[in-house]
Amino acid sequence: MLERAMKGHIPLDVVQNAMGAMGPWHIVIAVALSLVKFPVAWHQLSIIFLAPPTNFSCAAPISTTNESTIMKCYIDVGNGTMEKCTSFKYDKRIFKESIITQWDLVCDREQLANFVQSSIMFGVLIGNLVFSILADRIGRKKPLMIAIGLQSLTGFITAFVPWFELFVIFKFISAVATGGTMLVSFVLLMEIVGVEWRSIMSVLFHVPFLLGHLMNPLISYLTHTWDGFQMAVSIPSLFLLSYYWIIPESPRWLLAIGKLSKAEQILLKAAGRNKIPVENVKTAIETYENNMGARSKQNKEKYNITHLFRTPNLRLKTICICINWFVCGSCFFGLAQYMGYIDGNIFINVAISAAVEIPGTIAVLLLISRVSRLKILIAGNLLSAISLLLLIAISNSNFTVLLATLGIAGMSLSFPTIYLYSSEAFPTVVRNVGVGVGSVCARIGSIIAPYIATMGKIKPWLPPLIFGTAPLLGALLCFLLPETMNCELPETIEDGENFGKKQTRKNETK
């Protein structure tokens, strides 16, 4: 092992041998890190209960005719003169107060509710970028705690703001923090668990997000007001700060920047909890100490996003993968919002759609080590596509809920799969960049999603048509991608370019 390290090859299992692949130490940290996913779901998927569909009627000016003023933005004030409504009355039987009733987000201000959700998703995108830079510069732990504190503080303040513009600003800042918590916590988890556990843990790590989504309708049902909901989902984040002493800094990051003594302290604690020999820790530290010069020479060449598009085969894979990320982001978050506009009880509809994601995720967990990644991705996309396209021809409310729910179930198969597939398909030298670009595409899709979800007010068949066509395209593009299961992963740009070509040639010779 030391001989390999002296040649400049630092195997991942040097560090893993020092702290174990999975043990009591890992489990405690994994559980603590996974708890941050609850607020992620509460903040990202809250718009349907902050701005639920609301019936209204024009309160002023007064109509001079007997014509109904329900859902009317202009009123006949006499002699055929139509005037714009300046005051509204709202149906508050289900929701006592929402941001729609608070700031009159109806008629020409109707799209402002969608703007709120787009701002949230844009904030998550910015948070991913900002906190990824911070995590590389100052470590994983400090940015994570900063993000958790900022998320809780701004989320709580949001419940008390008097103006809509201020509401949007604080929701955006809270979303930036949310983007930080979801990214840094995942990176830290992947850096402490063993390679053989990463695919399983990446799926399990998503479960608290699903449970958080499932809790949203319950929280809203108990509060019945947007500000009560906002406070309820912000306060728990404060308790997450108590995990400051439980969550360690990433020993891999500490070793990478040369802070060997601090890394040794963490590795010794991990080894003690997991009953790993202390000699393994000493070996890891010696390996990194002897290799600091070799690594600095290897890190001189810098890779960036342009390397993903410089060669034809890697360019094609990048485009196909990014489109699938976009499909997952737009359809998952769009359908989550669309469920609130389907006829029936909004709390039950959203709860059903959230509950069905759990068996979908369990299915991925059971299949991910046994079935081709592309087969799972294609199956998830086709399930969503077929279910949503059938919605165009079916008007029965019960079947509508069922089909829309199946659409979300399909996305719960596709989303974790494209994440894992991306981490395997891109070569090592641009793997983080590749996954990052894919994640950005998903965020762009989620920014657009609210406007698609509310297109049903124009034509009822528009949302299911758009949401159904997108995963169908994603499934077709999968046939242009190579399988990564049980394959030696590409390391260099040349490997990434050749990855998939060799498989095709083998198939042609058979």
Short mmCIF file of C-alpha atoms in Angstrom, two decimals:
data_model
loop_
_atom_site.label_atom_id
_atom_site.label_comp_id
_atom_site.label_asym_id
_atom_site.label_seq_id
_atom_site.Cartn_x
_atom_site.Cartn_y
_atom_site.Cartn_z
CA MET A 1 0.00 0.00 0.00
CA LEU A 2 2.78 2.41 0.91
CA GLU A 3 4.64 1.49 -2.30
CA ARG A 4 1.59 2.44 -4.37
CA ALA A 5 1.26 5.69 -2.46
CA MET A 6 4.92 6.52 -3.10
CA LYS A 7 4.26 6.25 -6.83
CA GLY A 8 1.57 8.92 -6.59
CA HIS A 9 -1.45 6.65 -6.42
CA ILE A 10 -3.44 7.26 -3.25
CA PRO A 11 -6.09 4.54 -2.98
CA LEU A 12 -9.32 5.55 -1.37
CA ASP A 13 -9.20 2.57 0.98
CA VAL A 14 -6.15 3.97 2.79
CA VAL A 15 -8.42 6.43 4.60
CA GLN A 16 -11.31 3.97 4.66
CA ASN A 17 -9.14 1.32 6.28
CA ALA A 18 -8.39 3.84 9.01
CA MET A 19 -12.01 4.57 9.92
CA GLY A 20 -13.90 1.63 8.43
CA ALA A 21 -16.41 1.47 5.58
CA MET A 22 -19.47 1.48 7.83
CA GLY A 23 -19.77 1.22 11.60
CA PRO A 24 -21.35 2.83 14.69
CA TRP A 25 -19.36 6.05 14.12
CA HIS A 26 -20.65 6.32 10.54
CA ILE A 27 -24.24 5.55 11.50
CA VAL A 28 -24.45 8.30 14.14
CA ILE A 29 -23.07 10.89 11.71
CA ALA A 30 -25.23 9.65 8.80
CA VAL A 31 -28.39 9.98 10.91
CA ALA A 32 -27.38 13.47 12.08
CA LEU A 33 -26.63 14.58 8.51
CA SER A 34 -29.84 13.09 7.12
CA LEU A 35 -31.95 15.22 9.48
CA VAL A 36 -31.09 18.34 7.47
CA LYS A 37 -33.14 16.88 4.62
CA PHE A 38 -36.39 17.44 6.53
CA PRO A 39 -36.13 21.28 6.33
CA VAL A 40 -35.00 20.94 2.71
CA ALA A 41 -38.35 19.33 1.82
CA TRP A 42 -40.33 21.73 4.00
CA HIS A 43 -38.84 24.80 2.34
CA GLN A 44 -38.57 23.55 -1.25
CA LEU A 45 -42.06 22.04 -1.44
CA SER A 46 -43.98 24.49 0.74
CA ILE A 47 -45.38 26.73 -2.01
CA ILE A 48 -48.52 24.64 -2.48
CA PHE A 49 -49.52 25.41 1.12
CA LEU A 50 -48.19 28.97 1.18
CA ALA A 51 -50.10 29.81 -2.01
CA PRO A 52 -52.87 27.19 -2.37
CA PRO A 53 -55.58 27.52 -5.06
CA THR A 54 -58.02 30.07 -3.65
CA ASN A 55 -61.48 31.14 -4.82
CA PHE A 56 -62.17 34.85 -4.65
CA SER A 57 -64.84 37.38 -5.55
CA CYS A 58 -64.62 41.06 -6.38
CA ALA A 59 -65.52 43.23 -3.37
CA ALA A 60 -64.96 46.65 -4.97
CA PRO A 61 -66.08 48.31 -7.09
CA ILE A 62 -69.70 47.16 -6.75
CA SER A 63 -71.28 45.58 -9.81
CA THR A 64 -74.46 47.22 -11.15
CA THR A 65 -75.60 43.94 -12.73
CA ASN A 66 -76.72 40.65 -11.27
CA GLU A 67 -73.73 38.93 -12.84
CA SER A 68 -71.62 36.81 -10.49
CA THR A 69 -68.41 38.43 -9.27
CA ILE A 70 -66.75 35.14 -8.33
CA MET A 71 -63.28 34.77 -9.90
CA LYS A 72 -63.80 38.02 -11.85
CA CYS A 73 -61.05 40.62 -12.22
CA TYR A 74 -63.17 43.24 -14.00
CA ILE A 75 -66.70 44.36 -13.03
CA ASP A 76 -69.45 46.13 -14.96
CA VAL A 77 -70.03 49.40 -13.06
CA GLY A 78 -72.79 50.62 -15.40
CA ASN A 79 -73.36 51.44 -19.04
CA GLY A 80 -71.13 48.56 -20.05
CA THR A 81 -68.11 50.20 -18.41
CA MET A 82 -65.69 47.58 -17.03
CA GLU A 83 -63.44 48.51 -14.14
CA LYS A 84 -60.62 46.58 -12.55
CA CYS A 85 -61.28 45.10 -9.09
CA THR A 86 -59.43 46.91 -6.33
CA SER A 87 -60.58 44.78 -3.39
CA PHE A 88 -61.30 41.07 -3.01
CA LYS A 89 -63.09 38.63 -0.73
CA TYR A 90 -61.60 35.16 -0.34
CA ASP A 91 -62.91 31.70 0.48
CA LYS A 92 -61.18 30.95 3.80
CA ARG A 93 -62.95 27.75 4.73
CA ILE A 94 -59.81 25.62 4.24
CA PHE A 95 -56.95 28.10 4.61
CA LYS A 96 -57.50 30.98 7.01
CA GLU A 97 -54.63 32.95 5.50
CA SER A 98 -52.19 32.42 2.63
CA ILE A 99 -49.77 34.67 0.79
CA ILE A 100 -52.48 34.97 -1.87
CA THR A 101 -55.03 36.39 0.57
CA GLN A 102 -52.37 38.37 2.45
CA TRP A 103 -51.09 40.28 -0.58
CA ASP A 104 -53.90 39.84 -3.16
CA LEU A 105 -51.94 37.59 -5.53
CA VAL A 106 -54.83 37.23 -7.95
CA CYS A 107 -55.74 38.59 -11.40
CA ASP A 108 -52.78 40.55 -12.78
CA ARG A 109 -50.70 39.61 -9.69
CA GLU A 110 -51.45 35.90 -10.04
CA GLN A 111 -48.03 34.95 -11.46
CA LEU A 112 -46.27 36.41 -8.42
CA ALA A 113 -47.05 33.18 -6.55
CA ASN A 114 -45.14 31.26 -9.24
CA PHE A 115 -42.38 33.86 -9.00
CA VAL A 116 -41.99 33.00 -5.31
CA GLN A 117 -41.39 29.32 -6.09
CA SER A 118 -39.01 30.17 -8.94
CA SER A 119 -37.10 32.46 -6.58
CA ILE A 120 -36.84 29.61 -4.07
CA MET A 121 -35.44 27.24 -6.69
CA PHE A 122 -33.06 29.90 -7.99
CA GLY A 123 -31.91 30.46 -4.41
CA VAL A 124 -31.22 26.72 -4.05
CA LEU A 125 -29.15 26.88 -7.23
CA ILE A 126 -27.12 29.84 -5.93
CA GLY A 127 -26.73 28.08 -2.58
CA ASN A 128 -25.32 24.98 -4.29
CA LEU A 129 -22.72 27.10 -6.07
CA VAL A 130 -21.77 29.40 -3.17
CA PHE A 131 -21.54 26.73 -0.49
CA SER A 132 -19.68 24.31 -2.78
CA ILE A 133 -16.95 26.95 -3.08
CA LEU A 134 -16.99 27.55 0.69
CA ALA A 135 -16.86 23.83 1.40
CA ASP A 136 -13.74 23.44 -0.72
CA ARG A 137 -12.03 26.44 0.88
CA ILE A 138 -12.90 26.31 4.59
CA GLY A 139 -14.08 22.73 5.01
CA ARG A 140 -17.44 20.93 5.15
CA LYS A 141 -18.47 21.47 8.77
CA LYS A 142 -18.44 25.28 9.09
CA PRO A 143 -20.42 25.98 5.87
CA LEU A 144 -22.98 23.35 6.91
CA MET A 145 -23.56 24.99 10.28
CA ILE A 146 -23.67 28.46 8.71
CA ALA A 147 -26.28 27.23 6.23
CA ILE A 148 -28.42 25.59 8.93
CA GLY A 149 -28.36 28.73 11.10
CA LEU A 150 -29.14 31.02 8.17
CA GLN A 151 -31.94 28.75 7.00
CA SER A 152 -33.61 28.78 10.41
CA LEU A 153 -33.18 32.51 11.06
CA THR A 154 -34.40 33.76 7.67
CA GLY A 155 -37.20 31.19 7.57
CA PHE A 156 -38.47 32.37 10.95
CA ILE A 157 -38.23 36.08 10.00
CA THR A 158 -40.18 35.36 6.81
CA ALA A 159 -43.28 34.56 8.88
CA PHE A 160 -43.40 38.12 10.24
CA VAL A 161 -42.59 40.30 7.22
CA PRO A 162 -45.27 42.91 6.38
CA TRP A 163 -44.51 43.34 2.66
CA PHE A 164 -44.54 40.85 -0.20
CA GLU A 165 -41.21 42.10 -1.60
CA LEU A 166 -39.54 41.48 1.75
CA PHE A 167 -41.15 38.05 1.91
CA VAL A 168 -39.58 37.13 -1.44
CA ILE A 169 -36.14 38.40 -0.34
CA PHE A 170 -36.11 36.36 2.87
CA LYS A 171 -37.48 33.26 1.12
CA PHE A 172 -34.66 33.60 -1.40
CA ILE A 173 -32.00 33.89 1.32
CA SER A 174 -33.52 30.91 3.13
CA ALA A 175 -33.41 28.95 -0.15
CA VAL A 176 -29.73 29.82 -0.61
CA ALA A 177 -29.07 28.35 2.84
CA THR A 178 -31.21 25.31 1.96
CA GLY A 179 -29.11 24.73 -1.14
CA GLY A 180 -26.05 24.84 1.09
CA THR A 181 -27.34 22.31 3.63
CA MET A 182 -28.38 19.76 1.01
CA LEU A 183 -25.09 19.94 -0.89
CA VAL A 184 -22.55 20.03 1.96
CA SER A 185 -24.30 17.35 4.01
CA PHE A 186 -24.30 14.98 1.01
CA VAL A 187 -20.65 15.64 0.19
CA LEU A 188 -19.61 15.06 3.81
CA LEU A 189 -21.54 11.79 3.97
CA MET A 190 -20.01 10.51 0.72
CA GLU A 191 -16.52 11.33 2.05
CA ILE A 192 -16.83 9.27 5.23
CA VAL A 193 -18.64 6.11 4.07
CA GLY A 194 -16.92 3.30 2.19
CA VAL A 195 -17.09 3.06 -1.61
CA GLU A 196 -19.28 -0.04 -1.43
CA TRP A 197 -21.82 1.85 0.71
CA ARG A 198 -22.04 5.05 -1.33
CA SER A 199 -24.78 4.00 -3.76
CA ILE A 200 -26.93 2.65 -0.92
CA MET A 201 -26.36 5.65 1.33
CA SER A 202 -27.03 8.10 -1.50
CA VAL A 203 -30.51 6.58 -1.82
CA LEU A 204 -31.18 6.25 1.92
CA PHE A 205 -30.05 9.85 2.40
CA HIS A 206 -33.05 10.89 0.28
CA VAL A 207 -35.61 9.19 2.56
CA PRO A 208 -35.86 12.04 5.15
CA PHE A 209 -36.63 14.39 2.25
CA LEU A 210 -39.56 12.16 1.28
CA LEU A 211 -40.75 12.02 4.89
CA GLY A 212 -40.48 15.81 5.08
CA HIS A 213 -42.62 16.06 1.94
CA LEU A 214 -45.15 13.72 3.54
CA MET A 215 -45.25 15.92 6.66
CA ASN A 216 -46.03 19.10 4.69
CA PRO A 217 -49.80 18.48 4.38
CA LEU A 218 -50.00 17.52 8.07
CA ILE A 219 -48.20 20.71 9.16
CA SER A 220 -50.43 22.81 6.92
CA TYR A 221 -53.57 21.05 8.15
CA LEU A 222 -52.63 21.81 11.75
CA THR A 223 -51.72 25.46 11.14
CA HIS A 224 -54.14 26.56 8.37
CA THR A 225 -52.12 29.77 7.87
CA TRP A 226 -49.03 30.49 5.77
CA ASP A 227 -47.17 32.22 8.60
CA GLY A 228 -47.97 29.41 11.05
CA PHE A 229 -46.66 26.90 8.51
CA GLN A 230 -43.53 28.99 7.96
CA MET A 231 -42.76 29.14 11.68
CA ALA A 232 -43.43 25.43 12.12
CA VAL A 233 -40.91 24.44 9.45
CA SER A 234 -38.24 26.95 10.54
CA ILE A 235 -37.98 26.27 14.28
CA PRO A 236 -36.70 22.64 13.96
CA SER A 237 -33.64 23.90 12.06
CA LEU A 238 -32.45 25.55 15.26
CA PHE A 239 -32.21 22.15 16.94
CA LEU A 240 -29.99 20.90 14.12
CA LEU A 241 -27.31 23.33 15.29
CA SER A 242 -26.95 21.17 18.40
CA TYR A 243 -25.33 18.55 16.14
CA TYR A 244 -22.29 20.81 15.80
CA TRP A 245 -20.36 18.62 18.25
CA ILE A 246 -21.50 15.36 16.65
CA ILE A 247 -20.69 16.12 13.02
CA PRO A 248 -16.93 16.07 12.35
CA GLU A 249 -14.92 17.80 9.67
CA SER A 250 -14.24 15.59 6.66
CA PRO A 251 -10.94 13.76 7.33
CA ARG A 252 -10.43 13.46 3.56
CA TRP A 253 -10.61 17.24 3.16
CA LEU A 254 -8.23 17.75 6.09
CA LEU A 255 -5.74 15.32 4.58
CA ALA A 256 -6.09 16.90 1.13
CA ILE A 257 -5.10 20.35 2.45
CA GLY A 258 -2.31 19.01 4.64
CA LYS A 259 -3.90 19.32 8.10
CA LEU A 260 -2.70 15.88 9.10
CA SER A 261 -2.88 16.29 12.90
CA LYS A 262 -6.56 17.31 12.84
CA ALA A 263 -7.35 14.49 10.43
CA GLU A 264 -5.55 12.06 12.70
CA GLN A 265 -7.67 13.09 15.70
CA ILE A 266 -10.90 12.40 13.79
CA LEU A 267 -9.62 9.13 12.33
CA LEU A 268 -8.53 7.92 15.76
CA LYS A 269 -11.98 8.66 17.19
CA ALA A 270 -13.63 6.87 14.27
CA ALA A 271 -11.28 3.91 14.58
CA GLY A 272 -12.01 3.66 18.29
CA ARG A 273 -15.79 3.66 17.82
CA ASN A 274 -15.59 1.19 14.92
CA LYS A 275 -12.97 -1.02 16.60
CA ILE A 276 -10.37 -0.47 13.87
CA PRO A 277 -6.65 -0.98 14.73
CA VAL A 278 -4.80 2.26 15.48
CA GLU A 279 -2.03 1.13 13.11
CA ASN A 280 -4.42 1.73 10.19
CA VAL A 281 -4.66 5.40 11.16
CA LYS A 282 -0.89 5.75 11.34
CA THR A 283 -0.58 4.14 7.90
CA ALA A 284 -3.06 6.59 6.39
CA ILE A 285 -1.29 9.61 7.88
CA GLU A 286 2.13 8.37 6.73
CA THR A 287 0.78 7.73 3.24
CA TYR A 288 -0.53 11.25 2.87
CA GLU A 289 2.55 12.76 4.49
CA ASN A 290 4.87 10.98 2.06
CA ASN A 291 2.67 11.88 -0.91
CA MET A 292 2.09 15.60 -0.38
CA GLY A 293 4.70 16.50 -3.00
CA ALA A 294 3.39 14.02 -5.55
CA ARG A 295 -0.20 15.25 -5.16
CA SER A 296 0.77 18.90 -5.60
CA LYS A 297 2.36 18.02 -8.97
CA GLN A 298 -0.69 16.02 -10.06
CA ASN A 299 -3.08 18.86 -9.17
CA LYS A 300 -1.34 21.40 -11.40
CA GLU A 301 -3.62 20.68 -14.37
CA LYS A 302 -7.00 22.30 -13.87
CA TYR A 303 -10.17 20.94 -15.43
CA ASN A 304 -13.36 22.89 -16.01
CA ILE A 305 -16.79 22.67 -17.61
CA THR A 306 -15.42 23.07 -21.15
CA HIS A 307 -13.71 19.68 -20.89
CA LEU A 308 -17.17 18.07 -20.87
CA PHE A 309 -17.83 19.33 -24.41
CA ARG A 310 -14.43 19.17 -26.13
CA THR A 311 -14.73 15.61 -27.46
CA PRO A 312 -17.76 14.24 -29.39
CA ASN A 313 -18.62 11.12 -27.36
CA LEU A 314 -18.24 12.84 -23.97
CA ARG A 315 -20.18 15.82 -25.32
CA LEU A 316 -23.08 13.57 -26.38
CA LYS A 317 -23.15 11.85 -22.96
CA THR A 318 -23.05 15.21 -21.17
CA ILE A 319 -26.00 16.57 -23.17
CA CYS A 320 -28.12 13.42 -22.66
CA ILE A 321 -27.35 13.35 -18.93
CA CYS A 322 -28.09 17.06 -18.48
CA ILE A 323 -31.44 16.74 -20.26
CA ASN A 324 -32.37 13.89 -17.92
CA TRP A 325 -31.41 16.06 -14.92
CA PHE A 326 -33.62 18.83 -16.33
CA VAL A 327 -36.51 16.39 -16.78
CA CYS A 328 -36.20 15.15 -13.18
CA GLY A 329 -36.04 18.67 -11.74
CA SER A 330 -38.94 20.09 -13.74
CA CYS A 331 -41.25 17.07 -13.46
CA PHE A 332 -40.67 16.20 -9.79
CA PHE A 333 -41.13 19.71 -8.41
CA GLY A 334 -43.73 20.63 -11.02
CA LEU A 335 -45.88 17.59 -10.27
CA ALA A 336 -45.54 18.17 -6.53
CA GLN A 337 -47.13 21.59 -7.09
CA TYR A 338 -49.60 20.31 -9.70
CA MET A 339 -51.10 17.91 -7.13
CA GLY A 340 -52.55 20.93 -5.31
CA TYR A 341 -54.56 21.95 -8.38
CA ILE A 342 -56.26 18.59 -8.90
CA ASP A 343 -59.89 18.29 -7.80
CA GLY A 344 -60.32 16.80 -4.33
CA ASN A 345 -58.91 17.32 -0.86
CA ILE A 346 -55.58 19.12 -1.23
CA PHE A 347 -54.14 17.60 1.96
CA ILE A 348 -55.01 14.03 0.92
CA ASN A 349 -53.82 14.53 -2.67
CA VAL A 350 -50.42 15.86 -1.62
CA ALA A 351 -50.05 13.23 1.12
CA ILE A 352 -50.77 10.41 -1.35
CA SER A 353 -48.29 11.76 -3.89
CA ALA A 354 -45.64 12.10 -1.17
CA ALA A 355 -46.32 8.65 0.28
CA VAL A 356 -45.89 6.91 -3.07
CA GLU A 357 -42.34 8.29 -3.38
CA ILE A 358 -41.23 6.09 -0.47
CA PRO A 359 -41.87 2.70 -2.17
CA GLY A 360 -40.31 4.17 -5.34
CA THR A 361 -37.14 4.99 -3.42
CA ILE A 362 -37.14 1.57 -1.75
CA ALA A 363 -37.43 0.00 -5.21
CA VAL A 364 -34.33 1.92 -6.32
CA LEU A 365 -32.52 0.78 -3.18
CA LEU A 366 -33.33 -2.88 -3.92
CA LEU A 367 -32.61 -2.68 -7.65
CA ILE A 368 -29.59 -0.36 -7.79
CA SER A 369 -27.07 -3.17 -7.13
CA ARG A 370 -28.87 -5.77 -9.24
CA VAL A 371 -30.34 -4.03 -12.28
CA SER A 372 -28.81 -1.80 -14.95
CA ARG A 373 -28.85 1.88 -14.01
CA LEU A 374 -30.19 2.76 -17.46
CA LYS A 375 -33.01 0.23 -17.19
CA ILE A 376 -34.14 1.84 -13.90
CA LEU A 377 -33.87 5.32 -15.40
CA ILE A 378 -35.79 4.33 -18.53
CA ALA A 379 -38.47 2.56 -16.46
CA GLY A 380 -38.94 5.58 -14.19
CA ASN A 381 -39.16 7.99 -17.12
CA LEU A 382 -41.60 5.80 -19.04
CA LEU A 383 -43.81 5.30 -15.97
CA SER A 384 -44.05 9.09 -15.58
CA ALA A 385 -44.51 9.72 -19.31
CA ILE A 386 -47.29 7.15 -19.84
CA SER A 387 -49.16 8.11 -16.64
CA LEU A 388 -49.08 11.83 -17.39
CA LEU A 389 -49.98 11.54 -21.07
CA LEU A 390 -53.00 9.42 -20.09
CA LEU A 391 -54.13 12.35 -17.92
CA ILE A 392 -54.93 14.28 -21.11
CA ALA A 393 -57.74 11.88 -21.98
CA ILE A 394 -59.07 11.13 -18.46
CA SER A 395 -61.27 13.55 -16.51
CA ASN A 396 -62.36 11.37 -13.56
CA SER A 397 -60.88 13.02 -10.45
CA ASN A 398 -59.97 9.71 -8.76
CA PHE A 399 -58.08 8.47 -11.81
CA THR A 400 -56.47 11.90 -12.18
CA VAL A 401 -54.97 11.69 -8.70
CA LEU A 402 -53.83 8.10 -9.35
CA LEU A 403 -52.11 8.92 -12.64
CA ALA A 404 -50.47 12.09 -11.33
CA THR A 405 -49.25 10.10 -8.32
CA LEU A 406 -47.75 7.46 -10.62
CA GLY A 407 -46.02 10.29 -12.46
CA ILE A 408 -44.30 11.36 -9.23
CA ALA A 409 -43.53 7.70 -8.43
CA GLY A 410 -41.69 7.47 -11.75
CA MET A 411 -39.62 10.53 -10.88
CA SER A 412 -38.78 9.03 -7.48
CA LEU A 413 -37.16 6.21 -9.47
CA SER A 414 -35.38 8.46 -11.94
CA PHE A 415 -34.03 11.21 -9.67
CA PRO A 416 -31.68 9.14 -7.42
CA THR A 417 -30.69 6.99 -10.41
CA ILE A 418 -29.52 9.89 -12.60
CA TYR A 419 -27.53 11.20 -9.64
CA LEU A 420 -25.69 7.88 -9.24
CA TYR A 421 -25.34 7.36 -13.00
CA SER A 422 -23.77 10.81 -13.43
CA SER A 423 -21.19 10.12 -10.73
CA GLU A 424 -20.17 6.96 -12.62
CA ALA A 425 -20.36 8.15 -16.25
CA PHE A 426 -18.19 11.26 -15.97
CA PRO A 427 -14.40 10.77 -15.72
CA THR A 428 -12.79 11.37 -12.35
CA VAL A 429 -11.01 14.58 -13.35
CA VAL A 430 -14.35 16.30 -14.16
CA ARG A 431 -16.77 14.20 -12.09
CA ASN A 432 -17.66 16.97 -9.64
CA VAL A 433 -18.03 19.44 -12.49
CA GLY A 434 -20.24 17.02 -14.44
CA VAL A 435 -22.55 16.26 -11.51
CA GLY A 436 -22.61 19.98 -10.71
CA VAL A 437 -23.69 20.90 -14.25
CA GLY A 438 -26.39 18.23 -14.10
CA SER A 439 -27.63 19.59 -10.78
CA VAL A 440 -27.76 23.10 -12.27
CA CYS A 441 -29.93 21.74 -15.11
CA ALA A 442 -32.28 20.21 -12.54
CA ARG A 443 -32.54 23.56 -10.75
CA ILE A 444 -33.31 25.33 -14.03
CA GLY A 445 -36.08 22.80 -14.60
CA SER A 446 -37.46 23.41 -11.10
CA ILE A 447 -37.43 27.19 -11.72
CA ILE A 448 -39.60 26.73 -14.83
CA ALA A 449 -41.83 24.04 -13.26
CA PRO A 450 -44.30 26.33 -11.37
CA TYR A 451 -45.34 28.08 -14.57
CA ILE A 452 -46.03 24.73 -16.26
CA ALA A 453 -47.94 23.41 -13.25
CA THR A 454 -50.37 26.37 -13.36
CA MET A 455 -50.96 26.26 -17.13
CA GLY A 456 -54.08 24.21 -16.41
CA LYS A 457 -55.90 27.54 -15.97
CA ILE A 458 -55.31 28.15 -19.68
CA LYS A 459 -55.93 24.60 -20.93
CA PRO A 460 -56.35 21.64 -18.51
CA TRP A 461 -54.34 19.33 -20.76
CA LEU A 462 -51.24 21.55 -21.01
CA PRO A 463 -49.46 20.54 -17.74
CA PRO A 464 -49.81 16.76 -18.26
CA LEU A 465 -48.79 17.11 -21.93
CA ILE A 466 -45.60 19.03 -21.14
CA PHE A 467 -44.75 17.02 -18.03
CA GLY A 468 -45.46 13.77 -19.93
CA THR A 469 -43.44 14.59 -23.04
CA ALA A 470 -40.29 15.55 -21.09
CA PRO A 471 -39.62 12.14 -19.44
CA LEU A 472 -40.44 10.40 -22.73
CA LEU A 473 -37.59 12.39 -24.31
CA GLY A 474 -35.38 11.53 -21.34
CA ALA A 475 -36.09 7.81 -21.78
CA LEU A 476 -35.25 7.92 -25.50
CA LEU A 477 -31.94 9.68 -24.85
CA CYS A 478 -30.95 6.88 -22.45
CA PHE A 479 -30.48 4.62 -25.49
CA LEU A 480 -27.54 6.83 -26.50
CA LEU A 481 -25.81 6.32 -23.14
CA PRO A 482 -23.49 3.47 -22.04
CA GLU A 483 -24.20 1.32 -19.02
CA THR A 484 -22.01 1.99 -15.98
CA MET A 485 -23.00 -0.90 -13.72
CA ASN A 486 -20.00 -3.10 -12.81
CA CYS A 487 -17.81 -1.14 -15.23
CA GLU A 488 -14.36 0.26 -14.56
CA LEU A 489 -15.05 3.96 -14.16
CA PRO A 490 -13.29 6.45 -16.47
CA GLU A 491 -10.44 8.41 -14.90
CA THR A 492 -9.13 10.78 -17.59
CA ILE A 493 -10.79 12.82 -20.35
CA GLU A 494 -9.53 10.21 -22.82
CA ASP A 495 -11.17 7.46 -20.75
CA GLY A 496 -14.41 9.46 -20.70
CA GLU A 497 -14.32 9.85 -24.47
CA ASN A 498 -13.70 6.13 -25.04
CA PHE A 499 -16.18 5.02 -22.35
CA GLY A 500 -19.15 3.54 -24.21
CA LYS A 501 -17.38 3.23 -27.56
CA LYS A 502 -15.74 -0.03 -26.53
CA GLN A 503 -19.09 -1.45 -25.38
CA THR A 504 -20.63 -0.58 -28.74
CA ARG A 505 -17.80 -2.20 -30.68
CA LYS A 506 -18.08 -5.39 -28.59
CA ASN A 507 -21.83 -5.54 -29.26
CA GLU A 508 -21.25 -5.07 -32.99
CA THR A 509 -18.77 -7.98 -33.17
CA LYS A 510 -21.12 -10.39 -31.44
#
